[in-house]
CSV table of C-alpha atoms and ligand atoms in Angstrom, one decimal:
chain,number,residue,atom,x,y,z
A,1,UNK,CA,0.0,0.0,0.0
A,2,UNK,CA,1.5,3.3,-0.9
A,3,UNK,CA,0.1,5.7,2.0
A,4,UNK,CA,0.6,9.8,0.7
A,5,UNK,CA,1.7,12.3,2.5
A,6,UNK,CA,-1.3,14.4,3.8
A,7,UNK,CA,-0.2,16.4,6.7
A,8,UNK,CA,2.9,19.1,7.1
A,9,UNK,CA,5.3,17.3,9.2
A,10,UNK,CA,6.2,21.0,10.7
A,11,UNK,CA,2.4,22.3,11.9
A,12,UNK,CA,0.5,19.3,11.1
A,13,UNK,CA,-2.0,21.0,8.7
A,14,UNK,CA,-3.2,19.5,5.4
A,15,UNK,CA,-0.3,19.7,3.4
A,16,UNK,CA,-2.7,20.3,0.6
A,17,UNK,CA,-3.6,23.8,1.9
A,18,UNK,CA,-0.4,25.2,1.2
A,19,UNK,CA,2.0,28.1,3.0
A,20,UNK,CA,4.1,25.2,4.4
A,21,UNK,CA,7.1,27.1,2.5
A,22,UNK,CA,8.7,28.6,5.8
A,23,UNK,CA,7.5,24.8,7.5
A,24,UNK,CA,9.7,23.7,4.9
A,25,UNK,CA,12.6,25.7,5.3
A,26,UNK,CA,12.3,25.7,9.4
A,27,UNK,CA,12.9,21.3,8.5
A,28,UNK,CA,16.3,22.6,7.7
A,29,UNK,CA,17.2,22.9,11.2
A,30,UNK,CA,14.3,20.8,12.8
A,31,UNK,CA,12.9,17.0,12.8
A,32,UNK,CA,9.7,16.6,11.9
A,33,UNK,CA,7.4,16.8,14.7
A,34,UNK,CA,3.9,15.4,13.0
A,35,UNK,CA,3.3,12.0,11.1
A,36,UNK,CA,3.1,13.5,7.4
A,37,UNK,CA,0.6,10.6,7.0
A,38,UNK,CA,-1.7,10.6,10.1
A,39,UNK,CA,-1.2,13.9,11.9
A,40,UNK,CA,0.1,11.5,15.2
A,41,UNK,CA,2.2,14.0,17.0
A,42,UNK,CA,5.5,11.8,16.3
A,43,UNK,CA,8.2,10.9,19.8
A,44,UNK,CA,11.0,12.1,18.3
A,45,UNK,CA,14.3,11.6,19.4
A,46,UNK,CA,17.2,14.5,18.9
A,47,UNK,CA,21.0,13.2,18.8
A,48,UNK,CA,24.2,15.0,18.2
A,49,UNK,CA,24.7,13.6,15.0
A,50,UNK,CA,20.6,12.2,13.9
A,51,UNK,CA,17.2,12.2,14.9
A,52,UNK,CA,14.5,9.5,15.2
A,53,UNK,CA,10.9,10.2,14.9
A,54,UNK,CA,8.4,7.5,15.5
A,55,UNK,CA,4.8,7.2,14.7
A,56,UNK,CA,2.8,4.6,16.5
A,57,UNK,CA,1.1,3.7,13.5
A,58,UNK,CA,3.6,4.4,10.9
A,59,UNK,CA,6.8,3.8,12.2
A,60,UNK,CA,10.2,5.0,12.3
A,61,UNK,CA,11.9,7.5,10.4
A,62,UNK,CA,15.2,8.6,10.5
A,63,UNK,CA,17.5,11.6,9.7
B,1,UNK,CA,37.9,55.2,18.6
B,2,UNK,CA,35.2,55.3,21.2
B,3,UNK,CA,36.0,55.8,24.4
B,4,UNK,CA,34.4,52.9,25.9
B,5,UNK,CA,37.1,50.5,23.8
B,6,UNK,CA,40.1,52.6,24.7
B,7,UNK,CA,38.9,51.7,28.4
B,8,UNK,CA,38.3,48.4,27.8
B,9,UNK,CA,41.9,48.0,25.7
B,10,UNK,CA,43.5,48.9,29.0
B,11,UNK,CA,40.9,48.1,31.9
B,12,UNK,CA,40.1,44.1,30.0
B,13,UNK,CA,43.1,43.1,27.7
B,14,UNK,CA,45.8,45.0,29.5
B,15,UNK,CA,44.4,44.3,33.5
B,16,UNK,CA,42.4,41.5,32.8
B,17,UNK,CA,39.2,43.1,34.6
B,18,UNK,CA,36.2,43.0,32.8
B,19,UNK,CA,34.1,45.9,32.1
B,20,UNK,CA,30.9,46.6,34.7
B,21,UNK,CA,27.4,47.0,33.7
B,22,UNK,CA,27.5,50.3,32.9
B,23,UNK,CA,30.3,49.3,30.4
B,24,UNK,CA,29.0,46.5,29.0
B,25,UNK,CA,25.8,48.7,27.9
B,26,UNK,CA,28.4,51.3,26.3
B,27,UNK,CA,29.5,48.5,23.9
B,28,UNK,CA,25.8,47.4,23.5
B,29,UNK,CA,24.8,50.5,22.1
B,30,UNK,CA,28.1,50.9,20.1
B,31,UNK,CA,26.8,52.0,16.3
B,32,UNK,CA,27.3,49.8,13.3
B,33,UNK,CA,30.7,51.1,12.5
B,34,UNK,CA,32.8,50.4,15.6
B,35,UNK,CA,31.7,46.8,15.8
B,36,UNK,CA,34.3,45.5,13.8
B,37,UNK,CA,36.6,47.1,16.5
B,38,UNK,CA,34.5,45.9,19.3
B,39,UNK,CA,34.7,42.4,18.3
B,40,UNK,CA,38.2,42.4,16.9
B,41,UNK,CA,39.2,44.0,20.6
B,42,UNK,CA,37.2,40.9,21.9
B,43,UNK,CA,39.0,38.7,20.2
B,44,UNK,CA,42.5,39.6,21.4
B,45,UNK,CA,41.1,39.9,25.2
B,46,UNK,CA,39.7,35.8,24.4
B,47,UNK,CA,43.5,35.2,22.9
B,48,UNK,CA,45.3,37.1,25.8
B,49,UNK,CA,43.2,35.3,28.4
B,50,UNK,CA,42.0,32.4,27.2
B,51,UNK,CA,44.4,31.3,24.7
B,52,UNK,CA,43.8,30.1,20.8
B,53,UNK,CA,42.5,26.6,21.5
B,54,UNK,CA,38.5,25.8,20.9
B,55,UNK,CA,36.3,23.8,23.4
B,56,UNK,CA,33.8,21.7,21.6
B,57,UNK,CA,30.9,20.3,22.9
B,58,UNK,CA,28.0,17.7,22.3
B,59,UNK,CA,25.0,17.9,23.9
B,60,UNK,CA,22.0,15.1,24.4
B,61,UNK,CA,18.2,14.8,25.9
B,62,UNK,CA,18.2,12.1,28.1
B,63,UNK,CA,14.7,13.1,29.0
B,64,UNK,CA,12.6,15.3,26.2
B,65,UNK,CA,9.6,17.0,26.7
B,66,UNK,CA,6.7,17.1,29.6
B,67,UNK,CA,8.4,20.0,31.6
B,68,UNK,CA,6.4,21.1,34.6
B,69,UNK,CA,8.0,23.9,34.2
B,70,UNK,CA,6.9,27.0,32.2
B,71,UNK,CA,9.9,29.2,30.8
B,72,UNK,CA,8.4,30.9,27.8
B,73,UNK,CA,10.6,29.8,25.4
B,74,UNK,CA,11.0,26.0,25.6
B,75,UNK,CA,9.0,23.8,23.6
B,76,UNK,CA,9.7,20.9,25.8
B,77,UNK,CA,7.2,22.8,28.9
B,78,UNK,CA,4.5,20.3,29.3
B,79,UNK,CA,2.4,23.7,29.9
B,80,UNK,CA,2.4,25.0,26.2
B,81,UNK,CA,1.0,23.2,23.1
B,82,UNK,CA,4.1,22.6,21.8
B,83,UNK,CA,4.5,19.7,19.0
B,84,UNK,CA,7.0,18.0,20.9
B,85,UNK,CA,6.5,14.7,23.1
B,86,UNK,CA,8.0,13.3,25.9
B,87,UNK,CA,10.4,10.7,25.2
B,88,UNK,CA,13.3,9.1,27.0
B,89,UNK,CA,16.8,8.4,25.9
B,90,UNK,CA,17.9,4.5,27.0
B,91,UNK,CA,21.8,3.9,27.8
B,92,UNK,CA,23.0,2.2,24.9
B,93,UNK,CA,21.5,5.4,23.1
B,94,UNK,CA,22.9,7.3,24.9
B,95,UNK,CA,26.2,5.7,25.0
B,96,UNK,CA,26.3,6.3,21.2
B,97,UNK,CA,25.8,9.6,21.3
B,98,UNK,CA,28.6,10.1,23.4
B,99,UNK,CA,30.6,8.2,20.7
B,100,UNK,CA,29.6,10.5,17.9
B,101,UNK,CA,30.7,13.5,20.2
B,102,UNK,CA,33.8,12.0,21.1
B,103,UNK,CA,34.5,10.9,17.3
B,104,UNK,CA,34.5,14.8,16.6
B,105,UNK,CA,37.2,15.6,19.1
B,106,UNK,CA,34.9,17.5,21.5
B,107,UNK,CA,36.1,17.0,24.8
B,108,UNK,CA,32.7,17.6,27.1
B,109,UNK,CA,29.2,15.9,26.6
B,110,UNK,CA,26.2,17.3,28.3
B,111,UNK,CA,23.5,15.3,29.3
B,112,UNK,CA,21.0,17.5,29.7
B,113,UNK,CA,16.5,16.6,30.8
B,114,UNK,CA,14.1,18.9,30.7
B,115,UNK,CA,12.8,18.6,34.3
B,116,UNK,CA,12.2,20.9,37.1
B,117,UNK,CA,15.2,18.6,39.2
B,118,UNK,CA,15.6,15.3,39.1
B,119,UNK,CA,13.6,13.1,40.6
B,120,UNK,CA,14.8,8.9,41.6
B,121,UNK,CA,14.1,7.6,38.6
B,122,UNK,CA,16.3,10.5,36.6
B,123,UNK,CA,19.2,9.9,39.3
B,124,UNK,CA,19.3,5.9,38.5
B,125,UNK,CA,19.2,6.6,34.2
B,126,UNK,CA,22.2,9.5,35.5
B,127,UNK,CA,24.2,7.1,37.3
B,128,UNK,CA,24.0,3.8,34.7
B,129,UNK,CA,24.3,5.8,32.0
B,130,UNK,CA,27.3,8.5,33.0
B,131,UNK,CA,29.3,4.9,34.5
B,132,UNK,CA,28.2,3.2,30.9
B,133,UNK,CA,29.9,6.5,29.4
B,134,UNK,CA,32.7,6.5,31.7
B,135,UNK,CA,33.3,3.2,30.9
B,136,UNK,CA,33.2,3.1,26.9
B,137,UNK,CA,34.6,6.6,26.1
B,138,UNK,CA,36.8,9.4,26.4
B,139,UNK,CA,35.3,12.4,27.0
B,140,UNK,CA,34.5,14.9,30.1
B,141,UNK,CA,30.6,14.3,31.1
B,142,UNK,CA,28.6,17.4,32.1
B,143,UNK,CA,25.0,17.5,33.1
B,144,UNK,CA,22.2,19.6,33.0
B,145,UNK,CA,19.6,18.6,35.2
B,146,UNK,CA,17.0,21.5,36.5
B,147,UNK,CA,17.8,22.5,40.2
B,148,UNK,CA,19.4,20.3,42.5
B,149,UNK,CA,19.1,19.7,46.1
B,150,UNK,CA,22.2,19.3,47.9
B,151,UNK,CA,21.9,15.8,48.4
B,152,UNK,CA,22.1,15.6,44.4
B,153,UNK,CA,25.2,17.6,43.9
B,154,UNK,CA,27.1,15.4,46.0
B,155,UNK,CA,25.4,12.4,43.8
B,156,UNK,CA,27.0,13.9,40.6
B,157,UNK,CA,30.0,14.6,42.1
B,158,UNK,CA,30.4,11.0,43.1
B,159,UNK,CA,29.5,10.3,40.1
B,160,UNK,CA,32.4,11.9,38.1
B,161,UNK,CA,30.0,14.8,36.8
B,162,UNK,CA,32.1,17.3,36.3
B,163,UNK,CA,30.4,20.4,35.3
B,164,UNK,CA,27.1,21.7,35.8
B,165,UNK,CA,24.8,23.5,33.6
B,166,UNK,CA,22.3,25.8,35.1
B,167,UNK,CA,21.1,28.7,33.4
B,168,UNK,CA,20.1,31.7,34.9
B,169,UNK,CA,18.2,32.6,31.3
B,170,UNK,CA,18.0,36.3,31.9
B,171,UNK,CA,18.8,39.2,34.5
B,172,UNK,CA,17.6,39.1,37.2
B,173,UNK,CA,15.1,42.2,36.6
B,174,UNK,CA,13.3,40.3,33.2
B,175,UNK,CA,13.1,36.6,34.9
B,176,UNK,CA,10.1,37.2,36.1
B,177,UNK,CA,8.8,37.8,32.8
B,178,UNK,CA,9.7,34.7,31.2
B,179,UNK,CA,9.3,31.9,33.9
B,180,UNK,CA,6.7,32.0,36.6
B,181,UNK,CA,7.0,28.7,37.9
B,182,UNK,CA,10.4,28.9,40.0
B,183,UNK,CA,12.7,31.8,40.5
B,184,UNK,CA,15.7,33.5,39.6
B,185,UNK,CA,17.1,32.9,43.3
B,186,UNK,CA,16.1,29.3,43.1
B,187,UNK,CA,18.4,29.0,40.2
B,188,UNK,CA,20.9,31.1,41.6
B,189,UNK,CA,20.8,28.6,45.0
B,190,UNK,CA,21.7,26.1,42.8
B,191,UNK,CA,24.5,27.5,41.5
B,192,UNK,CA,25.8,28.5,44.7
B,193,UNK,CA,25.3,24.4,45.8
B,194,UNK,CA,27.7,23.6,42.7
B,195,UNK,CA,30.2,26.2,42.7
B,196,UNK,CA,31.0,24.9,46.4
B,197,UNK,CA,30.4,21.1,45.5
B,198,UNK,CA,34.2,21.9,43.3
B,199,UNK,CA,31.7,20.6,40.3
B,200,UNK,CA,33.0,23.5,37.3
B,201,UNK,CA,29.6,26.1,37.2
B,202,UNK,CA,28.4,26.5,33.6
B,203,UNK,CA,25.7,29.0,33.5
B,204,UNK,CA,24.4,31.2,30.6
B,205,UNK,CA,21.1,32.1,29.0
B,206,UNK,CA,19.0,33.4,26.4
B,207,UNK,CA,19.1,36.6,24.4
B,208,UNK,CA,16.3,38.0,22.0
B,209,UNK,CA,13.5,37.3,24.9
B,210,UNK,CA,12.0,40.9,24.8
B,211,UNK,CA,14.7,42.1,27.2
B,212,UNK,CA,15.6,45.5,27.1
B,213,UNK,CA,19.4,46.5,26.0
B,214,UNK,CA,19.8,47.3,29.6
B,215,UNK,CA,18.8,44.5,30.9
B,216,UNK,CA,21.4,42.8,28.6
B,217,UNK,CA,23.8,44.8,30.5
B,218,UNK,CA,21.9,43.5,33.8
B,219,UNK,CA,22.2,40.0,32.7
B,220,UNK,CA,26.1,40.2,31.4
B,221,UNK,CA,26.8,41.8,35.2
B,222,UNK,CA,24.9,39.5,37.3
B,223,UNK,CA,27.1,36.5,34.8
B,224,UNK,CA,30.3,38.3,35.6
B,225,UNK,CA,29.7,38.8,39.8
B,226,UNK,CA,28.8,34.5,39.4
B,227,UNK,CA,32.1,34.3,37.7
B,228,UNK,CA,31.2,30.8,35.7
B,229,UNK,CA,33.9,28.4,34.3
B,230,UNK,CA,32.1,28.8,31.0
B,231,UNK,CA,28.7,31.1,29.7
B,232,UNK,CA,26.3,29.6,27.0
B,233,UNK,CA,25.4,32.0,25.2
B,234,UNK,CA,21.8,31.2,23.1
B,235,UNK,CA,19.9,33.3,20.7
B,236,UNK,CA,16.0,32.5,20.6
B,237,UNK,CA,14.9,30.8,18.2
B,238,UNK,CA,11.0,31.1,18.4
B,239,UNK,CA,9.2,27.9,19.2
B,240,UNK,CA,5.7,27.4,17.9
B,241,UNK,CA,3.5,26.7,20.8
B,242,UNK,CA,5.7,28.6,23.2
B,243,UNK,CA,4.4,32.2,24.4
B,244,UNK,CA,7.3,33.8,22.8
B,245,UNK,CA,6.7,31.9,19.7
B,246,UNK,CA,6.1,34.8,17.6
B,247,UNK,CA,9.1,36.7,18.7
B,248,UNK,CA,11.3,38.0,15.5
B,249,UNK,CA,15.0,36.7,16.0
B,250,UNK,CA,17.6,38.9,17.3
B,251,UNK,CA,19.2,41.1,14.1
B,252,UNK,CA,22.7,39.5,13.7
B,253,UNK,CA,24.6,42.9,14.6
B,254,UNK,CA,23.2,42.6,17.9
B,255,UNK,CA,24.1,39.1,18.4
B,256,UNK,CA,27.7,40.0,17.7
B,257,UNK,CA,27.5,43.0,19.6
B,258,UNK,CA,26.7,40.8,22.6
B,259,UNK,CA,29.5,38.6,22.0
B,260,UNK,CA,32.0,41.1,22.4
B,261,UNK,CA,30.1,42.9,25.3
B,262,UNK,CA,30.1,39.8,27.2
B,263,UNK,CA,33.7,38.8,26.6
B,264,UNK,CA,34.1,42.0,27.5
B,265,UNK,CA,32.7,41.3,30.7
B,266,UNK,CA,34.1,38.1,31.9
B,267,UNK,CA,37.4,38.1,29.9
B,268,UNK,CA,38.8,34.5,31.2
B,269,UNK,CA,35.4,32.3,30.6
B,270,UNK,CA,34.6,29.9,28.3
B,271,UNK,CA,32.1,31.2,26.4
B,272,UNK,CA,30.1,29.1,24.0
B,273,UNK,CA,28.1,29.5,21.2
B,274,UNK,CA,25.1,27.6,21.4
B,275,UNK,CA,21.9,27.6,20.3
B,276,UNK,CA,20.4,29.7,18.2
B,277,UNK,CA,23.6,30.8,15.8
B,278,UNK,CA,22.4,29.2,12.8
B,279,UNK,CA,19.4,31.2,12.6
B,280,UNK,CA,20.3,34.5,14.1
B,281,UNK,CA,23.6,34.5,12.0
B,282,UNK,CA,23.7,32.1,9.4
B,283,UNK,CA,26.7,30.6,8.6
B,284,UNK,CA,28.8,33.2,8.4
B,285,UNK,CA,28.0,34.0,12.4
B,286,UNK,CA,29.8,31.7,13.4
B,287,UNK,CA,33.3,32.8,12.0
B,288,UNK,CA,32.0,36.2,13.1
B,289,UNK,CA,31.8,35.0,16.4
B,290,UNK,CA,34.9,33.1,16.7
B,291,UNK,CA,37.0,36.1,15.7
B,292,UNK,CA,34.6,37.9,18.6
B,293,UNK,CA,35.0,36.8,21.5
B,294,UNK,CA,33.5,33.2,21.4
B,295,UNK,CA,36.0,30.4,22.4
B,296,UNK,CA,33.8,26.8,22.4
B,297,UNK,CA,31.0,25.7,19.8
B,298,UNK,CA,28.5,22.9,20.5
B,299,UNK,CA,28.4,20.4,17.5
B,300,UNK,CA,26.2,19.0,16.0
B,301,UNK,CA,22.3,18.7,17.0
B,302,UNK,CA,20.5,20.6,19.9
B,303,UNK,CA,18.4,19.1,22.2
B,304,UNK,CA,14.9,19.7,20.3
B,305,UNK,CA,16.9,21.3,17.2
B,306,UNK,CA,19.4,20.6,14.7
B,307,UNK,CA,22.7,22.3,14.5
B,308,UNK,CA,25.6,22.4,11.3
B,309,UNK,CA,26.9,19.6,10.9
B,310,UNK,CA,29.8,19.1,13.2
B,311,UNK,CA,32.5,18.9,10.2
B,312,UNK,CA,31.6,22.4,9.3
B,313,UNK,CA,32.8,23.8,12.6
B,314,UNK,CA,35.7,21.8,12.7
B,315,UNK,CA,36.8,22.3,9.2
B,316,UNK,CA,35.9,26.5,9.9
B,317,UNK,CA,38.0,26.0,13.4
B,318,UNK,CA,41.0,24.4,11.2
B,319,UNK,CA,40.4,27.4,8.7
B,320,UNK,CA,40.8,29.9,10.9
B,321,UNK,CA,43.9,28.2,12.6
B,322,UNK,CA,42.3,27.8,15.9
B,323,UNK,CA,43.0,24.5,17.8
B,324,UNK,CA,40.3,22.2,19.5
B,325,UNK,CA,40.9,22.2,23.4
B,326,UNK,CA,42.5,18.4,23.9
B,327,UNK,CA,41.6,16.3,26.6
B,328,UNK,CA,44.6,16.2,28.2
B,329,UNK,CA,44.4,20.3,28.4
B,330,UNK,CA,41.1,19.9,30.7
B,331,UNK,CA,42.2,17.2,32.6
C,401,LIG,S1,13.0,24.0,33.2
C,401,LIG,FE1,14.2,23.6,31.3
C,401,LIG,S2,13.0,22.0,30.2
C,401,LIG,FE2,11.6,22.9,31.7
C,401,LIG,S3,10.5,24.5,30.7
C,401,LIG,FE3,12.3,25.5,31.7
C,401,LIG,S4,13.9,25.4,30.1
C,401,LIG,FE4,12.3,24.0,29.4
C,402,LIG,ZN1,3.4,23.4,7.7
C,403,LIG,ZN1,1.4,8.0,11.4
């Protein structure tokens, strides 16, 4: 199943509203803090050199 | 030249006494065109005092998130509808990270939890996980644990812990205005309790949280009468969910005019550029800052943030011909 990506991962609005642009560039220097696919407010883990988020549904991502 | 660098040429670089409040507001308000001279002046009072060599630092949440407390600028307050969630780091996690610090050159790791003090459970995950460290890798561990009862300071100091971060935030005079739920003199108790514990005191704070430029000065005074073995030195950058979420970011002159104003005021510290650089100043800041005043970086990620990656730093610090403190030089 391919699942989209429906949510900003920054603000956790529908990504298909739009004006996620500074969202966008704020990821530069941020992990995500929303599952882009179900909204879940994601545990995310900071490191000095990564970051883990994890989605109870979705999973774990990594950066 | 303005008078107030003359003074400081003699008075700070000359005598080694740094400047007083009223001072350190008279380099605050210096206009555009004598900044280069302040922070060049800064710079030779960090090299006279301090010497060329770098400290470099990691930094790690061993706790995130679910703060009782409620310090208006930290997304990890349990009050605020911040996005981020409480999590905990486990040993072997934690263990790692101190790897990747060490595997920069860094000499101190921080473990830092977003707590009001510690409570049992935080003093077990301290002492496993700074004997774990202590055990696998070379590097100096520091902590930053909210405010401690005395009981607790001698725990870290048994533990090998050997310096503690509290931070003092702001002056005295603005506190109130950006934490409600304990006090400046709480904090400053604390300190006291570490600085006679022999643990090193590591105390800084925030600028760009609606203080005035005076009460820069305040804060860079009240610093300079605690006399810290090092001073953090943070730049907001605006949380969403926190009260001072919508706050604009402080304008890059001013950051760089508060580097040199505090060197100016505590010429032998350690004073560290922390969080906040990247988006205050870009990349270019930090270089700024490094020929300012600054002498230690923390590399890599923040606690709720990302950082540069830590090879830019280095490969800047190599660049501008300025060595990375060893561990032997701390030891
Ligand atoms: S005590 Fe620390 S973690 Fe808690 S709200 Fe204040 S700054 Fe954030
Ligand atoms: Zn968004
Ligand atoms: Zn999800």
């Amino acid at each position: 199943m391919t699942v989209t990506e429906l949510w900003c991962d920054r603000c956790g609005e529908q990504a298909a509203a739009g004006g996620h642009e500074p969202c966008a560039a704020a990821r530069a220097l941020e992990p995500p803090r929303y599952c882009a696919h179900c909204r879940r407010r994601m545990k995310v883990q900071v490191v000095p050199a990564g970051w883990s988020a994890v989605c109870v549904e979705h999973g774990e991502i990594r950066g | 030249m303005p008078e107030i660098l003359d003074q400081a040429r003699t008075q700070v670089l000359e005598n080694g006494v740094g400047l007083d409040e009223a001072g350190v507001l008279a380099v605050l308000n210096l206009p555009d065109e004598h900044l280069p001279a302040a922070l060049q002046l800064a710079h030779e009072v960090r090299m006279r005092w301090c010497g060329p060599e770098v400290e470099v630092e990691g930094i790690v949440s061993l706790k995130t998130g679910g703060c009782p407390e409620d310090c208006h600028f930290c997304s990890q307050s349990g009050l605020f509808t911040s996005p981020v969630r409480s999590v905990w780091l486990d040993i072997r996690a934690l263990v790692e990270a101190a790897k990747q610090t060490a595997a920069t050159g860094a000499t101190e790791f921080c473990i830092v939890a977003a707590v009001r003090g510690p409570d049992a459970r935080l003093m077990k995950q301290m002492r496993e996980g700074v004997a774990a460290i202590k055990a696998e890798v070379d590097i100096q561990v520091a902590a930053s644990l909210g405010m401690l009862t005395q009981e607790q300071v001698d725990e870290l100091v048994e533990m090998g812990v050997h310096r503690y971060n509290h931070n003092l935030e702001t002056c005295r005079s603005y506190f109130p205005n950006v934490v409600t739920t304990h006090s400046w003199e709480e904090r400053w108790e604390t300190l006291k309790m570490v600085r006679e514990s022999g643990m090193e005191v590591c105390c800084g704070g925030i600028l760009g949280l609606g203080e005035s430029v005076e009460q820069r000065a305040e804060f860079a005074a009240q610093l300079a009468e605690l006399d810290p073995h090092e001073v953090p030195l943070n730049f907001l950058n605006p949380r969403p969910g926190t009260p001072l979420g919508d706050r604009p970011v402080v304008e890059g002159k001013d950051a760089l005019r508060a580097v040199a104003a505090f060197r100016l005021a505590m010429p032998r510290t350690i004073l560290r550029y922390a969080g906040g650089r990247e988006i205050t100043l870009g990349d270019l800041g930090t270089r700024d800052g490094l020929l300012g005043g600054i002498n230690a970086v923390i590399v890599g990620n923040y606690l709720t943030t990302l950082g540069r990656p830590a090879t830019d730093d280095l490969k800047l610090l190599d660049d501008l011909k300025m060595p990375v403190k060893a561990l032997s030089a701390t030891l």
